[in-house]
């Protein structure tokens, strides 16, 4: 025999003795509630009721611990008297061979000598057995409530007329059939149960009771396995297997399992759902089903206790065994194992339902939806506004194009006389040359070389006239604003070609010095020609009164950094200093017949090309207009 022992693995009778002594010490240390609450001198002391509560296995063994907790709470709630609740634990229930219970009984006897309890409440079958066995010796006249005892475990032969039994009935057929209803594909149920005497009793009992299910369901018992081994098996269960949690107070290895640690451990590793018929195991690990209700049993136990304490004869208090309550299911487990609500028995209650996102965040969702709605409203208003602005922009651009076109007409109108003159010249030459050629052809031997020259002159004059017309048509073209890549030197040259005729007619020296480098820009050629033409006409207007020797308009293009520049200089009087800021304003004019729109339109055109336009007076006299446009690659 080994001298090194542990509490859990020690030989049973030695462990019993050891635990009994531990129990003694512990019990002495547990203060009773009402003993502290009521002083001896208090008149209520005479009303004090001493309640002895005896637990099976230990204070923290489920399901009894939960029943005891609930019974105590209910008793304290309902009792009209101050209570002195004394709790003791029958540890011997854990062992196959309980060994001597006598020291514990003796201890209880000496503890209550002279101050017997008013009532004894035993919780669970082992505790009931113990008090029944020792009552004649210890508490022969004390009434007892034997509660949370399965009816098959009630020791009826030892019942006295001072005992009330609050029994329960375990209907395993109903419990297993409800599993089959909830999970119809189930083929095997692995029953987790410990190895204490009580647990062993149930193995035989359940096997017998489940005979009607033979053939429909295979039952596997884990009663002879250590809990460690049970965990290993539960992790690798074959399909269509479920676990049934019976009891696990002491496993086959002698390990004691308090609280709900074992069940939680099983729940963590199991690859199958766990069912149980006890409500104290429900709420975290088991799926649910028909179960004993903690509250119902507690209420009945307390009802019996209060009636007895009021003086009612215990023999008059009789109850039918309590069956399973209406089935309850854990929503989280139903989700986890894919069990549909339609599979649940009628009248089932589903608990622990996780609130939907809508239920959890209703206000936040409403707020966000409201914000989104307001935002959507704002966006649609803004989009509508943008659409209106775009439409207005298109409309205004259209108007501007028309205005610019009208302005070109008026500019060209000013040129009409000069243009007519410009056309007349080649047409006159053509006529004269044609007549000369006719006469020469009438001669006996016409000079064909000379006629060839005349025809060449006619062709040149014709080209000159058609060029004038082409330019005129091109500048009067009514085209939409159209941006394209162009060479600014060529565009300016075209405008000079048109203005040249006017300059000629007005005896003005019009010069053009194009830039030596290329000036690629993006723009509408007709509109840019209009700008140049406008500036040249204004320059020519400004010098029309000047001395004939000083009538000069010089146009030049150049590259200044990444900008193309057009400079138009005249030798006129310049712009009056006070007018410099106003010349680009619409309807500003100093001319009697002027409209004052030329420079305003020109500036708008230049700005639409992302360019700038400025005017200044030159120190030597005369005005300088500079147009700058961005160069493109
Ligand atoms: P309009 O030619 O019909 O008057 P513009 O907008 O083309 O309209 O010109 C506005 C005014 O700017 C002119 O009336 C004139 O006073 C002034 N102006 C324009 N160009 C010159 C210039 N080269 N020299 C002096 N004044 C000028």
XYZ file of C-alpha atoms and ligand atoms in Angstrom:
660
model
C 0.000 0.000 0.000
C 1.447 3.305 -1.043
C 2.012 5.953 1.522
C 1.620 8.762 -1.064
C -2.020 9.421 -1.566
C -4.180 12.109 -3.120
C -7.680 12.925 -2.042
C -9.234 11.868 -5.297
C -7.382 8.596 -5.788
C -7.060 7.384 -2.230
C -8.708 4.112 -1.176
C -12.378 4.922 -0.657
C -12.826 4.320 3.087
C -9.697 6.313 3.965
C -10.826 9.131 1.762
C -14.215 9.046 3.422
C -12.728 9.444 6.863
C -10.471 12.220 5.677
C -13.304 14.067 3.969
C -15.580 13.657 6.956
C -13.069 15.411 9.142
C -12.596 18.091 6.537
C -16.362 18.439 6.419
C -16.409 18.785 10.202
C -13.908 21.603 10.138
C -15.590 23.316 7.202
C -19.060 23.011 8.657
C -17.857 24.580 11.887
C -16.447 27.455 9.880
C -19.614 28.204 7.842
C -21.496 30.966 9.699
C -25.260 30.636 9.711
C -27.225 33.513 8.312
C -29.801 34.221 10.995
C -27.566 33.548 13.972
C -25.821 36.734 13.050
C -29.004 38.572 12.201
C -30.910 38.096 15.482
C -29.612 38.828 18.982
C -30.634 36.610 21.910
C -32.316 39.548 23.635
C -34.395 40.303 20.529
C -38.062 39.264 21.118
C -38.041 37.861 17.597
C -35.489 35.305 18.814
C -38.335 33.288 20.196
C -39.680 33.085 16.662
C -36.376 32.023 15.139
C -36.612 28.888 12.990
C -33.620 26.606 12.724
C -33.383 24.933 9.348
C -30.895 22.168 8.721
C -30.074 21.727 5.044
C -28.240 18.576 4.097
C -26.559 18.323 0.702
C -25.600 15.204 -1.241
C -22.025 14.981 -2.609
C -21.023 18.579 -1.763
C -22.311 22.140 -1.790
C -21.342 22.752 -5.400
C -22.556 19.604 -7.146
C -25.061 20.137 -9.871
C -27.959 19.753 -10.190
C -28.465 19.732 -6.354
C -26.477 22.891 -5.730
C -28.842 24.853 -7.987
C -31.941 23.373 -6.329
C -30.482 24.185 -2.888
C -29.658 27.760 -3.899
C -33.141 28.256 -5.241
C -34.825 26.618 -2.195
C -32.852 28.800 0.228
C -33.644 31.979 -1.694
C -37.329 31.068 -1.900
C -37.437 30.116 1.782
C -35.863 33.396 2.822
C -38.303 35.230 0.595
C -41.392 33.476 1.921
C -40.533 32.937 5.580
C -42.348 35.244 8.007
C -39.836 34.217 10.730
C -36.145 34.906 11.112
C -34.208 31.891 9.911
C -31.079 30.134 11.059
C -30.095 28.004 8.093
C -27.383 25.478 8.887
C -25.862 23.642 5.946
C -24.054 20.312 5.972
C -22.642 18.174 3.253
C -22.847 14.440 2.936
C -19.536 13.699 1.285
C -19.867 9.935 1.551
C -22.298 9.903 -1.360
C -19.302 10.239 -3.642
C -17.868 6.818 -2.931
C -18.735 3.319 -3.906
C -17.886 2.044 -0.496
C -18.990 4.825 1.807
C -17.165 3.545 4.899
C -18.276 4.718 8.305
C -20.839 7.526 8.268
C -21.083 7.274 12.012
C -18.521 10.008 12.880
C -20.457 12.466 10.773
C -23.748 11.410 12.377
C -22.170 11.742 15.799
C -20.882 15.138 14.935
C -24.358 16.237 13.875
C -25.825 14.746 17.045
C -23.468 16.649 19.306
C -23.884 19.823 17.256
C -27.656 19.883 17.677
C -27.838 18.539 21.248
C -30.179 20.759 23.179
C -30.926 22.944 20.142
C -32.603 20.703 17.659
C -33.486 22.110 14.256
C -37.126 22.989 13.599
C -36.993 21.345 10.214
C -34.585 19.316 8.122
C -34.437 19.718 4.375
C -32.430 17.079 2.546
C -31.436 17.706 -1.044
C -30.988 14.723 -3.324
C -31.395 11.010 -2.746
C -28.092 10.337 -0.876
C -28.842 13.057 1.668
C -32.402 11.748 2.080
C -31.102 8.226 2.684
C -28.661 9.466 5.298
C -31.166 11.473 7.346
C -33.699 8.690 7.148
C -31.091 6.242 8.407
C -30.024 8.407 11.350
C -33.160 10.346 12.216
C -34.409 8.000 14.952
C -31.070 8.454 16.681
C -30.477 12.118 16.015
C -33.739 13.925 15.316
C -36.591 11.540 16.097
C -39.226 14.287 16.346
C -37.942 16.804 13.826
C -40.040 17.112 10.666
C -38.215 16.571 7.387
C -38.701 17.585 3.796
C -36.960 15.105 1.512
C -36.681 16.970 -1.744
C -35.158 16.537 -5.189
C -35.438 12.750 -4.890
C -36.377 10.684 -7.895
C -39.431 8.682 -6.940
C -37.605 5.375 -7.554
C -35.048 6.391 -4.920
C -37.512 7.288 -2.190
C -37.000 4.935 0.693
C -40.655 4.536 1.535
C -40.196 1.844 4.166
C -38.334 4.251 6.431
C -40.727 7.172 5.989
C -42.396 8.457 9.156
C -45.441 10.628 9.658
C -43.090 13.578 10.137
C -41.708 13.352 6.638
C -42.821 15.071 3.469
C -41.424 13.877 0.160
C -41.038 16.237 -2.771
C -40.120 13.756 -5.447
C -39.448 14.088 -9.145
C -39.994 11.618 -11.948
C -37.311 11.103 -14.589
C -39.049 10.101 -17.794
C -36.081 8.975 -19.876
C -38.222 7.634 -22.701
C -39.751 11.106 -23.112
C -36.312 12.728 -22.913
C -34.843 10.424 -25.588
C -37.890 10.618 -27.802
C -37.665 14.381 -27.744
C -34.045 14.056 -28.932
C -35.284 11.934 -31.837
C -37.923 14.511 -32.636
C -35.445 17.386 -32.598
C -32.713 15.490 -34.462
C -34.510 12.721 -36.397
C -31.281 11.381 -37.928
C -29.861 10.439 -34.518
C -28.647 6.841 -34.458
C -26.617 6.745 -31.245
C -26.822 8.457 -27.870
C -23.632 8.473 -25.806
C -24.623 8.855 -22.152
C -22.147 10.730 -19.977
C -22.533 9.489 -16.435
C -20.185 9.053 -13.499
C -19.328 6.070 -11.350
C -20.710 6.940 -7.902
C -23.286 4.528 -6.403
C -26.106 6.847 -7.358
C -24.820 7.175 -10.912
C -24.440 3.398 -11.173
C -28.027 2.975 -10.095
C -29.113 5.139 -12.980
C -27.118 3.202 -15.576
C -29.152 0.073 -14.803
C -32.373 1.955 -14.407
C -32.113 3.887 -17.650
C -31.040 0.784 -19.590
C -34.169 -0.943 -18.381
C -36.392 2.031 -19.005
C -35.195 2.623 -22.534
C -35.999 -0.890 -23.750
C -38.921 0.426 -25.863
C -36.419 2.432 -27.921
C -34.294 -0.602 -28.747
C -33.713 -0.899 -32.467
C -34.378 2.821 -33.003
C -31.472 4.069 -30.949
C -28.148 2.621 -29.830
C -27.106 3.694 -26.332
C -23.431 3.898 -25.435
C -22.507 4.294 -21.762
C -19.487 6.270 -20.642
C -19.896 5.250 -16.978
C -16.735 3.181 -16.879
C -14.538 5.872 -18.503
C -12.446 8.570 -16.899
C -13.691 12.024 -17.777
C -10.469 12.623 -19.669
C -11.278 9.644 -21.885
C -14.865 10.849 -22.274
C -13.571 14.177 -23.589
C -11.371 12.392 -26.147
C -14.287 10.316 -27.403
C -16.693 13.266 -27.447
C -14.335 15.137 -29.762
C -14.477 12.377 -32.379
C -18.025 11.099 -32.281
C -19.285 9.499 -35.489
C -22.069 11.297 -37.379
C -25.667 10.989 -36.131
C -24.496 10.694 -32.512
C -25.564 12.974 -29.683
C -24.401 13.219 -26.081
C -26.739 12.849 -23.133
C -25.498 14.432 -19.950
C -26.783 12.338 -17.056
C -24.671 13.082 -14.022
C -20.955 13.514 -13.527
C -20.213 13.766 -9.816
C -17.373 11.274 -9.653
C -15.880 9.667 -12.762
C -14.548 6.112 -13.150
C -11.045 7.323 -12.261
C -12.352 8.604 -8.911
C -12.019 12.251 -9.947
C -14.682 14.463 -8.398
C -16.323 17.062 -10.660
C -17.815 20.066 -8.925
C -19.769 22.937 -10.439
C -20.233 22.981 -14.189
C -16.549 22.758 -15.135
C -16.870 19.219 -16.523
C -19.931 20.037 -18.596
C -18.337 23.189 -19.951
C -15.190 21.200 -20.821
C -17.297 18.646 -22.674
C -19.169 21.395 -24.506
C -15.892 22.909 -25.662
C -14.569 19.744 -27.293
C -17.692 17.819 -28.289
C -18.432 17.506 -31.994
C -22.083 16.704 -31.243
C -24.891 18.418 -29.328
C -25.389 17.696 -25.617
C -28.844 17.026 -24.182
C -29.872 16.841 -20.538
C -33.085 16.497 -18.539
C -32.012 18.824 -15.728
C -32.564 22.571 -15.894
C -29.489 23.301 -13.734
C -27.343 22.098 -16.666
C -29.221 24.278 -19.140
C -28.016 27.681 -20.302
C -24.629 27.496 -22.002
C -23.811 23.875 -22.725
C -26.927 21.804 -23.381
C -29.426 22.054 -26.210
C -32.414 21.667 -23.885
C -35.593 19.624 -24.118
C -38.114 18.515 -21.489
C -36.409 19.121 -18.108
C -37.058 19.310 -14.397
C -37.757 22.898 -13.460
C -35.632 24.183 -10.593
C -38.248 26.734 -9.667
C -41.155 24.307 -9.574
C -39.338 21.872 -7.271
C -38.038 24.696 -5.064
C -41.476 26.265 -4.687
C -43.009 22.952 -3.695
C -40.226 22.234 -1.177
C -40.569 25.658 0.397
C -44.331 25.341 0.424
C -43.963 22.102 2.430
C -41.411 23.653 4.805
C -43.506 26.736 5.533
C -46.639 24.686 6.092
C -44.778 22.448 8.536
C -43.262 25.413 10.340
C -46.734 26.910 10.639
C -47.765 23.772 12.508
C -49.415 21.690 9.808
C -49.005 17.957 10.209
C -46.430 16.662 7.736
C -48.462 13.536 7.161
C -51.220 15.758 5.762
C -48.905 17.234 3.152
C -48.711 15.053 0.108
C -47.489 15.765 -3.385
C -47.475 13.904 -6.638
C -44.011 13.420 -8.176
C -42.985 16.348 -10.353
C -42.547 15.496 -14.016
C -40.650 17.387 -16.702
C -41.681 20.967 -17.357
C -42.542 22.227 -20.846
C -39.491 21.852 -23.113
C -37.012 24.697 -23.298
C -34.257 25.123 -25.868
C -31.121 27.216 -26.092
C -31.278 29.305 -29.272
C -27.470 29.429 -29.535
C -27.228 25.622 -29.535
C -30.075 25.295 -32.022
C -28.138 27.612 -34.332
C -24.869 25.800 -33.783
C -26.291 22.403 -34.685
C -28.633 23.627 -37.372
C -31.809 22.552 -35.565
C -34.829 24.275 -37.059
C -37.603 25.647 -34.837
C -40.069 23.508 -36.821
C -38.455 20.378 -35.328
C -39.150 21.444 -31.739
C -42.059 19.892 -29.838
C -45.234 21.963 -29.592
C -45.199 24.428 -26.707
C -41.392 24.665 -26.600
C -39.818 27.832 -25.324
C -36.660 29.166 -26.975
C -34.305 31.049 -24.669
C -31.036 32.973 -25.040
C -32.040 34.217 -28.447
C -29.378 36.643 -29.562
C -30.933 39.930 -30.471
C -30.936 40.694 -34.187
C -28.869 43.615 -35.440
C -32.132 45.529 -35.699
C -33.024 44.781 -32.060
C -29.545 45.657 -30.780
C -28.941 48.787 -32.783
C -32.400 50.029 -33.656
C -31.711 53.672 -32.768
C -28.322 53.714 -34.405
C -29.771 52.162 -37.574
C -32.644 54.644 -37.594
C -30.222 57.510 -37.085
C -27.913 56.309 -39.853
C -30.891 55.742 -42.167
C -32.123 59.251 -41.401
C -28.677 60.690 -42.088
C -28.451 58.730 -45.340
C -31.914 59.937 -46.337
C -31.070 63.544 -45.570
C -27.771 63.115 -47.391
C -29.500 61.508 -50.368
C -31.944 64.397 -50.401
C -29.128 66.925 -50.304
C -27.213 65.067 -53.001
C -30.247 64.960 -55.271
C -30.857 68.671 -54.690
C -27.190 69.362 -55.453
C -27.295 67.136 -58.531
C -30.411 68.926 -59.687
C -28.693 72.261 -59.077
C -25.611 71.091 -60.945
C -27.772 69.958 -63.822
C -29.482 73.342 -63.881
C -26.114 75.106 -63.704
C -24.748 72.966 -66.520
C -27.826 73.723 -68.602
C -27.434 77.415 -67.790
C -23.751 77.238 -68.711
C -24.536 75.563 -72.014
C -27.238 78.122 -72.627
C -24.924 81.025 -71.785
C -22.135 79.588 -73.941
C -24.593 79.299 -76.777
C -25.660 82.899 -76.258
C -22.038 83.936 -76.103
C -21.225 82.131 -79.342
C -24.128 83.909 -80.966
C -23.004 87.232 -79.505
C -19.459 86.638 -80.678
C -20.793 85.784 -84.100
C -22.826 88.956 -84.187
C -19.751 90.855 -83.061
C -17.757 89.327 -85.912
C -20.446 90.451 -88.315
C -20.239 93.979 -86.977
C -16.426 93.890 -87.168
C -16.574 92.624 -90.707
C -19.233 95.243 -91.448
C -16.658 97.871 -90.595
C -14.349 96.232 -93.097
C -16.921 96.043 -95.869
C -15.729 99.100 -97.779
C -12.132 98.060 -97.630
C -13.015 94.484 -98.534
C -15.078 95.621 -101.469
C -12.106 97.673 -102.545
C -9.841 94.684 -101.995
C -12.089 92.565 -104.218
C -12.497 95.243 -106.820
C -8.827 95.485 -107.475
C -8.267 91.886 -108.631
C -11.622 91.801 -110.403
C -10.712 95.028 -112.269
C -7.294 93.646 -113.224
C -8.922 90.395 -114.377
C -11.276 92.323 -116.613
C -8.529 94.521 -118.079
C -6.258 91.514 -118.615
C -9.050 89.511 -120.213
C -9.882 92.356 -122.613
C -6.176 92.791 -123.497
C -5.841 89.082 -124.204
C -8.965 89.156 -126.398
C -7.506 91.980 -128.499
C -4.193 90.229 -128.855
C -5.899 87.055 -130.015
C -7.586 89.013 -132.786
C -4.177 89.973 -134.244
C -2.836 88.038 -137.249
C 0.026 86.541 -135.275
C -0.775 86.828 -131.590
C 2.121 86.945 -129.152
C 1.397 83.734 -127.325
C 4.093 84.325 -124.717
C 2.501 87.610 -123.757
C -0.959 85.990 -123.655
C 0.504 83.313 -121.351
C 1.704 86.063 -118.990
C -1.714 87.750 -119.094
C -3.452 84.466 -118.260
C -1.045 83.939 -115.345
C -1.962 87.415 -114.064
C -5.672 86.603 -114.395
C -5.161 83.393 -112.433
C -3.204 85.240 -109.678
C -5.855 87.955 -109.362
C -8.585 85.368 -109.239
C -6.811 83.496 -106.476
C -6.367 86.773 -104.582
C -10.085 87.532 -104.815
C -11.151 84.035 -103.818
C -8.709 84.137 -100.867
C -10.400 87.311 -99.627
C -13.776 85.627 -99.907
C -12.498 82.445 -98.226
C -11.155 84.436 -95.293
C -14.346 86.394 -95.000
C -16.429 83.253 -95.023
C -14.186 81.573 -92.533
C -14.466 84.414 -90.023
C -18.217 84.718 -90.506
C -18.769 80.998 -90.088
C -21.335 80.234 -87.404
C -19.755 77.308 -85.664
C -20.100 75.992 -82.113
C -17.190 76.644 -79.739
C -14.737 73.943 -80.696
C -11.328 73.420 -79.149
C -8.584 71.785 -81.188
C -4.841 71.854 -81.435
C -3.599 74.649 -83.681
C -0.573 76.753 -84.548
C -1.098 80.287 -83.222
C 1.253 81.850 -85.811
C -1.040 80.589 -88.596
C -4.230 81.751 -86.872
C -2.838 85.270 -86.384
C -1.572 85.290 -89.967
C -5.085 84.500 -91.219
C -6.541 87.429 -89.252
C -3.799 89.738 -90.585
C -4.759 88.644 -94.117
C -8.311 89.891 -93.509
C -7.258 93.096 -91.833
C -4.611 93.846 -94.421
C -7.223 95.022 -96.915
C -8.671 97.452 -94.365
C -5.210 98.715 -93.427
C -4.499 99.243 -97.065
C -7.695 101.194 -97.583
C -7.062 103.360 -94.512
C -3.435 103.863 -95.416
C -2.200 102.245 -92.283
C 1.061 100.317 -92.133
C 0.102 96.911 -90.722
C 3.075 94.731 -89.907
C 3.206 91.216 -88.595
C 6.285 89.570 -87.079
C 5.532 85.917 -86.322
C 7.470 84.061 -83.624
C 10.464 82.115 -84.873
C 9.409 79.093 -82.813
C 6.211 77.141 -83.223
C 3.355 78.153 -80.892
C 1.157 75.074 -80.472
C -1.970 75.860 -78.475
C -5.441 74.463 -78.023
C -8.332 76.606 -79.121
C -11.093 77.589 -81.509
C -9.387 79.215 -84.549
C -12.390 81.290 -85.626
C -12.811 82.808 -82.177
C -9.091 83.499 -81.783
C -9.065 85.215 -85.205
C -11.984 87.292 -83.955
C -9.896 88.398 -80.945
C -6.959 89.439 -83.139
C -9.224 91.115 -85.686
C -10.997 93.064 -82.950
C -7.725 94.285 -81.493
C -6.394 95.308 -84.925
C -9.630 97.156 -85.819
C -9.519 98.964 -82.438
C -5.882 99.866 -83.074
C -6.724 101.108 -86.555
C -9.683 103.098 -85.129
C -7.357 104.699 -82.584
C -4.915 105.959 -85.235
C -7.437 106.990 -87.881
C -7.065 110.647 -86.854
C -3.292 110.496 -86.583
C -0.866 111.969 -89.031
C -0.621 109.849 -92.169
C 3.064 109.185 -91.521
C 2.371 107.850 -88.057
C -0.302 105.308 -88.797
C 1.284 102.053 -87.731
C -0.120 98.891 -86.262
C 2.401 96.186 -85.415
C 1.388 92.658 -84.559
C 3.902 90.167 -83.203
C 3.744 86.696 -81.702
C 6.324 85.266 -79.331
C 6.899 82.518 -76.826
C 7.203 83.624 -73.182
C 8.016 80.595 -71.061
C 5.158 78.154 -71.424
C 2.886 80.775 -72.892
C 2.245 82.006 -76.400
C 1.948 85.766 -76.641
C 0.243 88.076 -79.171
C 1.239 91.727 -78.894
C -0.658 94.464 -80.795
C 0.857 97.923 -80.704
C -0.474 101.101 -82.327
C 0.799 104.620 -82.657
C -2.490 106.208 -81.595
C -3.158 108.381 -78.518
C -3.417 105.380 -76.150
C -6.195 104.781 -73.629
C -7.158 107.573 -71.234
C -5.646 106.648 -67.824
C -9.067 106.644 -66.147
C -10.442 104.240 -68.767
C -7.683 101.604 -68.486
C -9.627 99.657 -65.878
C -12.889 99.828 -67.845
C -11.973 98.996 -71.424
C -12.837 95.306 -70.973
C -16.217 96.046 -69.385
C -19.244 95.326 -71.558
C -20.764 98.394 -73.218
C -17.748 100.579 -72.445
C -17.042 102.661 -75.490
C -15.661 106.080 -76.311
C -16.701 105.882 -79.951
C -19.857 107.657 -81.090
C -21.066 104.625 -83.061
C -19.378 102.062 -80.802
C -21.178 99.276 -78.982
C -18.486 98.597 -76.358
C -18.725 94.804 -76.698
C -15.579 94.024 -78.759
C -13.021 93.882 -75.906
C -15.482 92.265 -73.466
C -16.127 89.455 -75.954
C -12.421 89.152 -76.821
C -11.485 88.852 -73.136
C -14.180 86.229 -72.533
C -12.896 84.211 -75.513
C -9.289 84.401 -74.240
C -10.314 83.361 -70.716
C -12.302 80.430 -72.132
C -8.962 79.367 -73.631
C -7.359 79.579 -70.140
C -5.456 82.684 -71.225
C -5.173 86.303 -70.109
C -5.579 89.638 -71.797
C -4.223 93.009 -70.686
C -4.004 96.566 -71.959
C -1.469 99.308 -71.208
C -0.183 102.561 -72.617
C 3.299 102.705 -74.072
C 5.717 105.375 -72.804
C 6.259 106.590 -76.363
C 2.502 106.864 -76.857
C 0.041 104.394 -78.290
C -1.616 101.361 -76.717
C -0.325 97.840 -76.225
C -2.683 94.876 -75.959
C -1.167 91.550 -74.882
C -2.923 88.213 -75.197
C -1.346 85.179 -73.491
C -2.394 81.590 -74.133
C -0.986 78.375 -72.642
C 1.309 76.358 -74.899
C 0.518 72.664 -75.217
C 2.878 69.840 -76.094
P -15.967 99.659 -79.291
O -14.866 99.446 -80.273
O -17.300 99.373 -79.840
O -15.902 100.948 -78.566
P -14.442 97.892 -77.727
O -14.818 97.064 -76.561
O -13.751 97.204 -78.805
O -15.738 98.594 -78.179
O -13.524 99.052 -77.169
C -13.879 99.715 -76.014
C -13.121 100.999 -75.887
O -11.734 100.779 -75.569
C -13.052 101.836 -77.079
O -14.232 102.616 -77.241
C -11.842 102.686 -76.818
O -12.155 103.782 -75.994
C -10.939 101.811 -76.062
N -9.892 101.269 -76.922
C -9.846 100.025 -77.440
N -8.696 99.835 -78.122
C -7.998 100.988 -78.062
C -6.724 101.409 -78.572
N -5.938 100.621 -79.312
N -6.339 102.706 -78.288
C -7.112 103.487 -77.515
N -8.326 103.123 -76.993
C -8.756 101.907 -77.266
